[in-house]
Short mmCIF file of C-alpha atoms (C1' of nucleotides) in Angstrom, two decimals:
data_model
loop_
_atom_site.label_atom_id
_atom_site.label_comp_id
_atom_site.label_asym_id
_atom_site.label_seq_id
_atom_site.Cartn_x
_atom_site.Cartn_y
_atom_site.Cartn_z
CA UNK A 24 -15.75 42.56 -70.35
CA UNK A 25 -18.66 44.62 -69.26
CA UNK A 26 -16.72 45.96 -66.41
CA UNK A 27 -14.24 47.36 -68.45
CA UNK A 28 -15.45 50.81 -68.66
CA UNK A 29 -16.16 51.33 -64.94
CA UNK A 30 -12.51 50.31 -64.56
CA UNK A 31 -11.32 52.97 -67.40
CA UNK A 32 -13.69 55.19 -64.96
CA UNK A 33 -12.24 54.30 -61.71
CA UNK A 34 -8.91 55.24 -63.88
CA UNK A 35 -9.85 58.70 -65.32
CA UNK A 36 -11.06 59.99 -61.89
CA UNK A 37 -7.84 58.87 -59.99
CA UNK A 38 -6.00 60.41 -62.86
CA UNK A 39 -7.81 63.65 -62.61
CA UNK A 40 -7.09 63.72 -58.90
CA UNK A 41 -3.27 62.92 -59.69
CA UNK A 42 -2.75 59.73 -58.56
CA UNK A 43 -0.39 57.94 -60.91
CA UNK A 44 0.06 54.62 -59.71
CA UNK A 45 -2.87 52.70 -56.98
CA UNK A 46 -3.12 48.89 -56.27
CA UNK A 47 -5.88 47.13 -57.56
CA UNK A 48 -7.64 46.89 -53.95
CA UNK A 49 -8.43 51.01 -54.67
CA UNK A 50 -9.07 50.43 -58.12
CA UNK A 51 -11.54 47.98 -57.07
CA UNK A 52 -12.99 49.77 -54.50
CA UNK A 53 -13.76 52.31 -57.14
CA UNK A 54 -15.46 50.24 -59.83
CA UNK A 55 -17.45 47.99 -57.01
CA UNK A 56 -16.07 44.47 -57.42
CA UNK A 57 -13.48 42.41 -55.77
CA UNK A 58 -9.32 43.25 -56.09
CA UNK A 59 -9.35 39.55 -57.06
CA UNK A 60 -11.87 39.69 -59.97
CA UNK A 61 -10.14 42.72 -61.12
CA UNK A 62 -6.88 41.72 -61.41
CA UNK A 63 -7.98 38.44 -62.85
CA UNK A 64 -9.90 40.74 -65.70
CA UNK A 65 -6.99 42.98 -66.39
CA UNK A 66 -4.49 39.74 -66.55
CA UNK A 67 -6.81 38.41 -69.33
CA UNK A 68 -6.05 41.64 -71.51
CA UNK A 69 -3.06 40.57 -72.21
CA UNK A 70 -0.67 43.84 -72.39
CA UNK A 71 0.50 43.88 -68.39
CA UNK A 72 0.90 46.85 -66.75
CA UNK A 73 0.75 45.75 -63.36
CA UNK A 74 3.90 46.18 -61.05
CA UNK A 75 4.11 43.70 -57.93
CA UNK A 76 4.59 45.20 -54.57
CA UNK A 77 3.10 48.85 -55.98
CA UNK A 78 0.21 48.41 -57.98
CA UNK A 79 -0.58 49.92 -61.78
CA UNK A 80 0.67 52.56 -63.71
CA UNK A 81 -2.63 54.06 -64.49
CA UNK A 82 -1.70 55.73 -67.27
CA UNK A 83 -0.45 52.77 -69.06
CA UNK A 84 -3.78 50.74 -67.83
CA UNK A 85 -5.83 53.31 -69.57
CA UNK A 86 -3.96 52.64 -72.75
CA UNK A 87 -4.53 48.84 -72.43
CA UNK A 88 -8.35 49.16 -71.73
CA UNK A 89 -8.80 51.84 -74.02
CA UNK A 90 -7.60 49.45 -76.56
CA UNK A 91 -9.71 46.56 -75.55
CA UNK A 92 -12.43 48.71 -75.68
CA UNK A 93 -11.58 49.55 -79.15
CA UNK A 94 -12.83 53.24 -78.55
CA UNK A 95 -10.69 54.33 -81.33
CA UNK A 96 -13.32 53.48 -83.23
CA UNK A 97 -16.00 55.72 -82.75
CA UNK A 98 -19.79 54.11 -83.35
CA UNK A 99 -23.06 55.85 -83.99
CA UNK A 100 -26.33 55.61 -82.11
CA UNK A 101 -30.18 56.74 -82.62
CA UNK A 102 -32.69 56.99 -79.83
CA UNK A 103 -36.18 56.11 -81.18
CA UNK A 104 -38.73 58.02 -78.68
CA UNK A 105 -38.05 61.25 -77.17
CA UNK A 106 -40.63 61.62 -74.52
CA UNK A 107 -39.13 61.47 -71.15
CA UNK A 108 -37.01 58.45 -71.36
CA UNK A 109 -35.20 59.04 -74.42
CA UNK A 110 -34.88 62.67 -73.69
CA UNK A 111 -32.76 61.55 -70.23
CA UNK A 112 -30.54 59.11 -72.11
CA UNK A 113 -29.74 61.82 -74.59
CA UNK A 114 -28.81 63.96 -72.13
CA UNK A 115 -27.11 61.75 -70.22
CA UNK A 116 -24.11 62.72 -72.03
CA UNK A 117 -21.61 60.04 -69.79
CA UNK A 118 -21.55 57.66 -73.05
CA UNK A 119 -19.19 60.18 -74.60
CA UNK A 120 -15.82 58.98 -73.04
CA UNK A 121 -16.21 55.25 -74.81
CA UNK A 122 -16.41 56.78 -78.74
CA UNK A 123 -20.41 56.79 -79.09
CA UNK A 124 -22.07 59.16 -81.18
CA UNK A 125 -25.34 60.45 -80.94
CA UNK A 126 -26.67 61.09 -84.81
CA UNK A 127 -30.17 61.00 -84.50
CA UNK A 128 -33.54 61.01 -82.31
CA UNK A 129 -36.85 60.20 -83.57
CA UNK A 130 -40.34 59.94 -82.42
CA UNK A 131 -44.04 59.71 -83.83
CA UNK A 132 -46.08 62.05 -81.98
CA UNK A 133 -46.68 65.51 -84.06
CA UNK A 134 -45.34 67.20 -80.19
CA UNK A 135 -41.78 65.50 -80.27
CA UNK A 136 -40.74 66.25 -83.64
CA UNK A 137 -39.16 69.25 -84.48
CA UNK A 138 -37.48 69.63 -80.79
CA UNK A 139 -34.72 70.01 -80.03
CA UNK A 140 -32.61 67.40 -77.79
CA UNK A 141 -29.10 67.24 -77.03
CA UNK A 142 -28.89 70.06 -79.81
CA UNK A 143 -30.23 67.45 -82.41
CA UNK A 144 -33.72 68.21 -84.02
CA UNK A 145 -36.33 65.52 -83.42
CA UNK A 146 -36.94 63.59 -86.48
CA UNK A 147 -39.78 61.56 -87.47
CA UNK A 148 -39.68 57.70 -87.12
CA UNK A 149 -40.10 57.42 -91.36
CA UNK A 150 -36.87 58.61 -91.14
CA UNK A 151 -35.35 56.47 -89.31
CA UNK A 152 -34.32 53.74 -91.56
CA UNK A 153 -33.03 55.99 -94.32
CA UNK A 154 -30.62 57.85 -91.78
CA UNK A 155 -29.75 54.20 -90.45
CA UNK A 156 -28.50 53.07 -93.51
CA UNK A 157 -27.11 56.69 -95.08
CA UNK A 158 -24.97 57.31 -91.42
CA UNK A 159 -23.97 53.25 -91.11
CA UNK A 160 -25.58 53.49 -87.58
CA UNK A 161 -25.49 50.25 -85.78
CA UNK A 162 -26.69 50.37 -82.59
CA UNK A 163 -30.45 51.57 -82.14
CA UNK A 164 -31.91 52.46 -78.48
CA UNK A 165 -35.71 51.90 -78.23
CA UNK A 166 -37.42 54.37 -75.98
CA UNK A 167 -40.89 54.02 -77.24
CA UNK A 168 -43.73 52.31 -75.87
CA UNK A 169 -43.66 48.47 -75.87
CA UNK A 170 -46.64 48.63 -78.57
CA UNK A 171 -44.14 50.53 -81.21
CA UNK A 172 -41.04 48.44 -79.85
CA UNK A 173 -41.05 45.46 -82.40
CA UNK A 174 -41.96 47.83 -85.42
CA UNK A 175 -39.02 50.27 -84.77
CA UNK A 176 -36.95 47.50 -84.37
CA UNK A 177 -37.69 45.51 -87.64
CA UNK A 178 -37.23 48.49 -89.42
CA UNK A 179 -34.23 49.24 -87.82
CA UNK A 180 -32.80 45.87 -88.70
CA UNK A 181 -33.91 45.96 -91.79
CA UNK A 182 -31.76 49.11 -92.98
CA UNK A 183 -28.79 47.74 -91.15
CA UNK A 184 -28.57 47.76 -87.37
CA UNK A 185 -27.12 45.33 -85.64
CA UNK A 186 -27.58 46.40 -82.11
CA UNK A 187 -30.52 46.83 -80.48
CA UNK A 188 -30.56 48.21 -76.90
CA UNK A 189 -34.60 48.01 -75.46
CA UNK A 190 -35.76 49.86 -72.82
CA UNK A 191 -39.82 49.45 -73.84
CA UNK A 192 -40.94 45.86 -71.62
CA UNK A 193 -41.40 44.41 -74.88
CA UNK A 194 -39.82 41.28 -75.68
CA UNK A 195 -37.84 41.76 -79.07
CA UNK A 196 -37.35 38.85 -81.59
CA UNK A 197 -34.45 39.61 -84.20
CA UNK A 198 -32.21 37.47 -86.48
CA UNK A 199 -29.19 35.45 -85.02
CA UNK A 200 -27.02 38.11 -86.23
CA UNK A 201 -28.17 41.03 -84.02
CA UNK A 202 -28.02 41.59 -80.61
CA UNK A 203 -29.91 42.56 -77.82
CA UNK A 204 -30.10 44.11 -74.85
CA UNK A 205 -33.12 44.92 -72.40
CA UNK A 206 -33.34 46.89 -69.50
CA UNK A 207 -37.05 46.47 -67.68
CA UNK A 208 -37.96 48.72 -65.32
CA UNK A 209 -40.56 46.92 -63.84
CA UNK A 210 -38.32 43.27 -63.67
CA UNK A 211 -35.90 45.62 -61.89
CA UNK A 212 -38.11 46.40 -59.34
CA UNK A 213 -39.38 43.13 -58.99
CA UNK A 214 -36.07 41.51 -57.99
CA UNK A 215 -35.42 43.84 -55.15
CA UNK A 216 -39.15 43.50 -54.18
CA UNK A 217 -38.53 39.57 -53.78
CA UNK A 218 -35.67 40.76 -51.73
CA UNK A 219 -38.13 42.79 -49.61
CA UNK A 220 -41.08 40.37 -48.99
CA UNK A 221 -37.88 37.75 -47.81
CA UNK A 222 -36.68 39.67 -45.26
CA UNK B 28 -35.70 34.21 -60.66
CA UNK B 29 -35.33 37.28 -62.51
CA UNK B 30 -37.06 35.44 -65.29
CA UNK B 31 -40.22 34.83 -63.67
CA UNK B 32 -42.19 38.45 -64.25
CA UNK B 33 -41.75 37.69 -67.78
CA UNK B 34 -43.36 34.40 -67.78
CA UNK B 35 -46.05 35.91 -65.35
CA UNK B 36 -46.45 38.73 -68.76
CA UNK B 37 -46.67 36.03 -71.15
CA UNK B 38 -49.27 33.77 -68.69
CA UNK B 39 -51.30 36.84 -68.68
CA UNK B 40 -51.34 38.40 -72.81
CA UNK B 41 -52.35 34.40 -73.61
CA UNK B 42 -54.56 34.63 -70.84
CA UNK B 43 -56.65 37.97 -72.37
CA UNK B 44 -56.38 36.23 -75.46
CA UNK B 45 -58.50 33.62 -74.46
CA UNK B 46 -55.78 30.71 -74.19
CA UNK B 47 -56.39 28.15 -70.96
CA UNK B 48 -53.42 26.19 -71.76
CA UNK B 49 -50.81 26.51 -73.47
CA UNK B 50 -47.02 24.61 -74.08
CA UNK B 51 -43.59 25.81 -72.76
CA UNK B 52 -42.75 26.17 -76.16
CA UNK B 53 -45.06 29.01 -76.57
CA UNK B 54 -44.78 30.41 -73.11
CA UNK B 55 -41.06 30.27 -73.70
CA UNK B 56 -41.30 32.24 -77.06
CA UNK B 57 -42.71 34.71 -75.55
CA UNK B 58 -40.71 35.09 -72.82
CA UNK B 59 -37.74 35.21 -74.87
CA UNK B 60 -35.97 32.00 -73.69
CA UNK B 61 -35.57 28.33 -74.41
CA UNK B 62 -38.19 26.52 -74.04
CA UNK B 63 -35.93 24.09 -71.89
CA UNK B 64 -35.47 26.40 -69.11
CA UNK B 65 -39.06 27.63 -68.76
CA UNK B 66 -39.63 24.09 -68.11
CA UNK B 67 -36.53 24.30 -66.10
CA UNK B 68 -37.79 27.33 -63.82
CA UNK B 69 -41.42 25.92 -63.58
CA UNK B 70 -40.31 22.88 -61.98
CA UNK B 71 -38.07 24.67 -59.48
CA UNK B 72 -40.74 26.28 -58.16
CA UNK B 73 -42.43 23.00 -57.13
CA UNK B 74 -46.38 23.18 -57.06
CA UNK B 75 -45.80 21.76 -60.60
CA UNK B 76 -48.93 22.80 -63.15
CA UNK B 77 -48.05 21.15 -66.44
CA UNK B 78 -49.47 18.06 -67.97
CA UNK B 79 -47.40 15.89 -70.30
CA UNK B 80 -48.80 15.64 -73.86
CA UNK B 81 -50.43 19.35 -73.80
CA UNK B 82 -49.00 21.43 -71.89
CA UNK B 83 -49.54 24.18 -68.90
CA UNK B 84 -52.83 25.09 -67.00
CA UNK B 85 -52.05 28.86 -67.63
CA UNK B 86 -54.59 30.06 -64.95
CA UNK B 87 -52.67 27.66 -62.08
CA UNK B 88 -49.39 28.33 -63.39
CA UNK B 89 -50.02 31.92 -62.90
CA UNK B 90 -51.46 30.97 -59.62
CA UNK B 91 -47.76 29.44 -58.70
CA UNK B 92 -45.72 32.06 -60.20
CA UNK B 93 -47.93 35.02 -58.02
CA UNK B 94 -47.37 32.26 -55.36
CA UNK B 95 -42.95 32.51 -55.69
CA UNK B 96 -43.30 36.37 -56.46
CA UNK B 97 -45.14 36.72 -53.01
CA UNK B 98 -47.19 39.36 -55.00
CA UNK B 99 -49.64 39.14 -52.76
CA UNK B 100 -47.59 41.03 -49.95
CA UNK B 101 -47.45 45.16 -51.42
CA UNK B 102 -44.19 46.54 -51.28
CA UNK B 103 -43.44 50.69 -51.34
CA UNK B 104 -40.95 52.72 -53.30
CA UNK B 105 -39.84 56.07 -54.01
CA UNK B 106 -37.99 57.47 -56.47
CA UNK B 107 -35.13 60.83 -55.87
CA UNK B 108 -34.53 62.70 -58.90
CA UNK B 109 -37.62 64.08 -61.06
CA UNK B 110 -35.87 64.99 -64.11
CA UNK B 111 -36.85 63.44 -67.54
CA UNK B 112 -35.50 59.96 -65.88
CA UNK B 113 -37.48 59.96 -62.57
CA UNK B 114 -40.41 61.42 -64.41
CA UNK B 115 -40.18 58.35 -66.80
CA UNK B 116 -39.56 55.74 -64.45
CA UNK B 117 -42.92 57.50 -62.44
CA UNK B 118 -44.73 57.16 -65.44
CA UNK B 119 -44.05 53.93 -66.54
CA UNK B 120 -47.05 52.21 -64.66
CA UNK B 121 -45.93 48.69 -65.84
CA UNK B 122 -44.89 47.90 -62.30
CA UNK B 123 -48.41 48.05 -61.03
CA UNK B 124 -48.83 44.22 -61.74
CA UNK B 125 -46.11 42.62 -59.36
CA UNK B 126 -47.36 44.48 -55.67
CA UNK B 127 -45.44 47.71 -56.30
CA UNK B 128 -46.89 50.76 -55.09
CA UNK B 129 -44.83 54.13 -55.54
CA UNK B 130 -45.43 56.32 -52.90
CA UNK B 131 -42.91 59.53 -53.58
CA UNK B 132 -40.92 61.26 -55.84
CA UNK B 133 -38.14 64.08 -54.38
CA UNK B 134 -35.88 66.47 -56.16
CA UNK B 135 -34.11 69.22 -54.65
CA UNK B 136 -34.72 71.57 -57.27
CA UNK B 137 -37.16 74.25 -56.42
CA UNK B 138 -38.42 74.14 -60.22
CA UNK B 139 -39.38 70.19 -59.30
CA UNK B 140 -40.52 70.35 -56.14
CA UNK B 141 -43.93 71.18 -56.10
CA UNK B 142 -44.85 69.54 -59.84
CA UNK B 143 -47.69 66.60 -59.64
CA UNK B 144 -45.62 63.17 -61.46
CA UNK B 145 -47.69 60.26 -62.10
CA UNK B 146 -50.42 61.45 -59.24
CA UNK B 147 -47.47 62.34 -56.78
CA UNK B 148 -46.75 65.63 -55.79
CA UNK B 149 -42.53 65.78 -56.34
CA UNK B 150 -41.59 66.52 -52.26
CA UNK B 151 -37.98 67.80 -51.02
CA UNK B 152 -35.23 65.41 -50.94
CA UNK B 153 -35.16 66.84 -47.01
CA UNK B 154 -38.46 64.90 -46.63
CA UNK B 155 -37.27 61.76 -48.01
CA UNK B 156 -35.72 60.37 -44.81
CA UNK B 157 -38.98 60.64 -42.76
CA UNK B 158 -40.75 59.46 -45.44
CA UNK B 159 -38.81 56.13 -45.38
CA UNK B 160 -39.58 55.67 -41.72
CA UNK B 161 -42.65 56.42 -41.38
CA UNK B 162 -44.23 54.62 -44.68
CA UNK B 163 -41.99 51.91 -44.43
CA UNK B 164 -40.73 52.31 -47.76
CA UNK B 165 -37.83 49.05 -48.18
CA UNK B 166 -36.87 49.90 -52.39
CA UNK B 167 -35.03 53.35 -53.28
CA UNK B 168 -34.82 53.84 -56.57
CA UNK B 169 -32.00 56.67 -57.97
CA UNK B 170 -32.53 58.85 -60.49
CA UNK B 171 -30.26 61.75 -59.79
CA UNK B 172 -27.06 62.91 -61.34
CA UNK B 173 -24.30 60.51 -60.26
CA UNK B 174 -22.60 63.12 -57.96
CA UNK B 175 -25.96 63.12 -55.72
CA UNK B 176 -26.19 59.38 -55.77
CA UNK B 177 -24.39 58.08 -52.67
CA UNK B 178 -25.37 61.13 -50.15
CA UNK B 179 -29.16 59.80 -51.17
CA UNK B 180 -28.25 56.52 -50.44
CA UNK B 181 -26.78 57.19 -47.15
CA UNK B 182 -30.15 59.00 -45.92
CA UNK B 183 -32.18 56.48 -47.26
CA UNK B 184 -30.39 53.46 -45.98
CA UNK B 185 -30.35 55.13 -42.51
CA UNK B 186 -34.59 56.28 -42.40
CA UNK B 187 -34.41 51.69 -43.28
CA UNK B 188 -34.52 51.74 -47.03
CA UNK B 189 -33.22 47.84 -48.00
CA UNK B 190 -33.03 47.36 -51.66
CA UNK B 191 -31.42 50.46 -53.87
CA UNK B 192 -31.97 50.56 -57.61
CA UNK B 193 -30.00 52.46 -59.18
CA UNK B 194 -30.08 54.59 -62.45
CA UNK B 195 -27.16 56.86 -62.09
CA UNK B 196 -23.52 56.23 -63.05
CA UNK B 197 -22.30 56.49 -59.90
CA UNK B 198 -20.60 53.17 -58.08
CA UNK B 199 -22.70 53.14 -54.46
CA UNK B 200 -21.31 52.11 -51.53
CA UNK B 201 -23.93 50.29 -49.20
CA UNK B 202 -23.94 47.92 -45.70
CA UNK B 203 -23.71 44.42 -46.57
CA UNK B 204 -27.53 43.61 -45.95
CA UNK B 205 -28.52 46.18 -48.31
CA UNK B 206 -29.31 45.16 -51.94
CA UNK B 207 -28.15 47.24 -54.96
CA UNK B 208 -28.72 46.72 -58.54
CA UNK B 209 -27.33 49.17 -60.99
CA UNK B 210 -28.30 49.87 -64.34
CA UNK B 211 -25.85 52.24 -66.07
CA UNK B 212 -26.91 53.24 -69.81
CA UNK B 213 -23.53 54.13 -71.07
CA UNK B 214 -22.25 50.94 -69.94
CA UNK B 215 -24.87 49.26 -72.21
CA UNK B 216 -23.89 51.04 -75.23
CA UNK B 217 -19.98 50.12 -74.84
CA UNK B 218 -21.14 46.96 -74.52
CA UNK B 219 -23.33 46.38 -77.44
CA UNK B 220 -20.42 48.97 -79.37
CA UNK B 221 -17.86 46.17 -78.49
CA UNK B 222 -20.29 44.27 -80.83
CA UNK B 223 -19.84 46.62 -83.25
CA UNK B 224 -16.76 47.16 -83.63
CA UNK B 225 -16.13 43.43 -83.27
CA UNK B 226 -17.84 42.74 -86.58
"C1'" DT C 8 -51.20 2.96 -79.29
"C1'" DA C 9 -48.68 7.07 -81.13
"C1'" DG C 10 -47.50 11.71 -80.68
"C1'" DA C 11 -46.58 15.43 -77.90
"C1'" DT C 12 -44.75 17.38 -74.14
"C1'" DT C 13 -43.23 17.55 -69.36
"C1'" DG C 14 -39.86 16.84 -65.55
"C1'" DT C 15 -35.29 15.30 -64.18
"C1'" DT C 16 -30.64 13.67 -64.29
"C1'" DA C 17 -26.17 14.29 -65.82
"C1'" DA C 18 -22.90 16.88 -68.63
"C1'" DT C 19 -21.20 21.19 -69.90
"C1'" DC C 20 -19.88 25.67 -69.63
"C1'" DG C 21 -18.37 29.97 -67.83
"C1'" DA C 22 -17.57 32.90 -64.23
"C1'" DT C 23 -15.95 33.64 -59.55
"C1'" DT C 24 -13.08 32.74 -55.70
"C1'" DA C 25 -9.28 30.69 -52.91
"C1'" DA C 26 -4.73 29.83 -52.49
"C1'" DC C 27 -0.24 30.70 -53.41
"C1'" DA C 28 3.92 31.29 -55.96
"C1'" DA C 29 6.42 35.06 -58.21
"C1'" DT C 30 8.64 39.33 -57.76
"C1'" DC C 31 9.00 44.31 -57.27
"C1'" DT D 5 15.63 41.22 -46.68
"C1'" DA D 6 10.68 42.12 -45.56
"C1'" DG D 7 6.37 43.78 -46.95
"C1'" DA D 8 3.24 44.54 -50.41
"C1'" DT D 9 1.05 43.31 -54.29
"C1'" DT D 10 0.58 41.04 -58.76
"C1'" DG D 11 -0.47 37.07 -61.85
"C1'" DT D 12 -1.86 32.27 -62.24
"C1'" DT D 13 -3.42 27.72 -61.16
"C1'" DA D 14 -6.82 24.95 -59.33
"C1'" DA D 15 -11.18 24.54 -56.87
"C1'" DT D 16 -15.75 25.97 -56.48
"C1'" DC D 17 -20.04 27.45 -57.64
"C1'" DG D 18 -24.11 28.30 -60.25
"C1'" DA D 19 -26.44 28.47 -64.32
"C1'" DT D 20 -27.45 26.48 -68.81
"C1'" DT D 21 -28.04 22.78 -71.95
"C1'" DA D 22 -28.41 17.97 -73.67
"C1'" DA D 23 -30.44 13.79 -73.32
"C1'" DC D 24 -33.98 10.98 -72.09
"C1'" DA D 25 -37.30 8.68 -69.27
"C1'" DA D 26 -42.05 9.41 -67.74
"C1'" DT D 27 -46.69 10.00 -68.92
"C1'" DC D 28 -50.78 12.45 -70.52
#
DNA sequence: TAGATTGTTAATCGATTAACAATC
DNA sequence: TAGATTGTTAATCGATTAACAATC
């Protein structure tokens, strides 16, 4: 499932170079996994679009994933913190294909707020939970410091969000109902470090 | 594996706290998993350090886990790209415990190249290739926009670089003894907005 | 001893891969 | 038909969890 959109983005750019049809080993190739695993994925969609001895009709793929994916729907997102980190994933701008919205960034510091990021205005973080609930944002991106991480989140949860995605190295608790995911910098490097010292 | 910086980060807040020893029930907590498989993990290791009835010795459990982390060994990165990203990652300082020393930060832009990041003066991407080989830097971390990533990659892996952590969207294409771990922010969010939309 | 807690074995689960039959 | 390529079944693998015996 979570390497459905770097298939839909193996699709897009062999669209945009013109290519209507390509087996899966190219398709693989593209999104870094095995022509095995990905037509195992794809056959688990459901809808086929898969023609033996030629390969996929990409434009009919697209409409498959595109449905899996649900990005009809389109979903809001906030970005608490705006110093460096949150600033790059605002930017970042590559979660647009996929139906995410940015509605909102906030931050603390007396410096951040007012800016302007990804042509939104920097709000401050007593905000946050009003514009949660008033915008029915579910998904909230934590860019602060690992201090302000559990704060920001109960607050967050506590206006309505449902999705928490934590980039701080704190360890979030949260009710059964929400989800999380973390991405640590430091555990990151860590892993390929081990990898280092074995060699 | 991956697991065992956070329990090392949990060892050591108890630690400052004053705790000696504590149970995998609150080490666990902490480290945001079961308390089953911190047991689990600890005894994998081998030089076991709990005692039945109480609980762990946190200062040799922390002795063990620096032990399996070969933390003692220092291991050199560098990070290309010092945008708002590579600037973060820089500043992030968290992966100072673990034997991680950063020793450079390249751009190619002539408005980066020059700036001081997190102590560093930000070098020339030109420069990064000699710097590999002669510091015997082994991690790479990217932080560059996604069409950038793999021509990085291929200059790094050739000065020696082992282990590639990558930051941009790009998919990166890498010999078969070179390590690559990708962390891809709108992927993420599609993720946690299949969630969403799921509810 | 009784209570708490570890360490381990076996069961479960899910994800990946191998092998191959189906078919364009 | 022959070659290429998909779709599926079964085997494999690894990681997680349940259950419980060991023991402080």
């Amino acid at each position: 499932m979570e390497r459905l959109p770097s298939y839909l983005h193996a699709i897009d750019s062999l669209l945009s170079h013109g290519v209507n049809v390509a087996p899966s080993k190219i398709l693989a190739d593209r999104a870094g996994v095995s022509p095995v695993q990905f037509r195992k994925d794809i056959s688990l969609l459901g809808g086929l679009s898969g023609t033996r001895g030629s390969g996929y009709d990409l434009a009919a793929l697209r409409f498959e994933l595109r449905n899996a994916l649900g990005s009809e729907v389109r979903v809001r997102f906030v970005i608490v913190g705006a110093g460096n980190l949150g600033t790059a994933l605002a930017s970042s701008e590559n979660f647009q294909r996929g139906g995410l919205d940015l509605v909102g960034i906030f931050d603390v510091s007396p410096q951040q707020v007012g800016r302007r990021v990804a042509g939104l205005e920097v709000l401050h973080d007593r905000e946050l939970g009003l514009k949660i609930s008033s915008l029915g944002v579910s998904i909230v991106v934590i860019a602060t410091p690992p201090e302000a991480a559990q704060i920001v989140v109960d607050q967050a949860v506590e206006a309505g969000a449902r999705e928490i995605l934590n980039f701080s190295a704190a360890v979030l608790h949260v009710p059964q109902d929400v989800e999380v995911r973390s991405v640590d910098f430091a555990v990151e490097l860590q892993m390929l470090a081990l990898h280092a010292r074995r060699v």
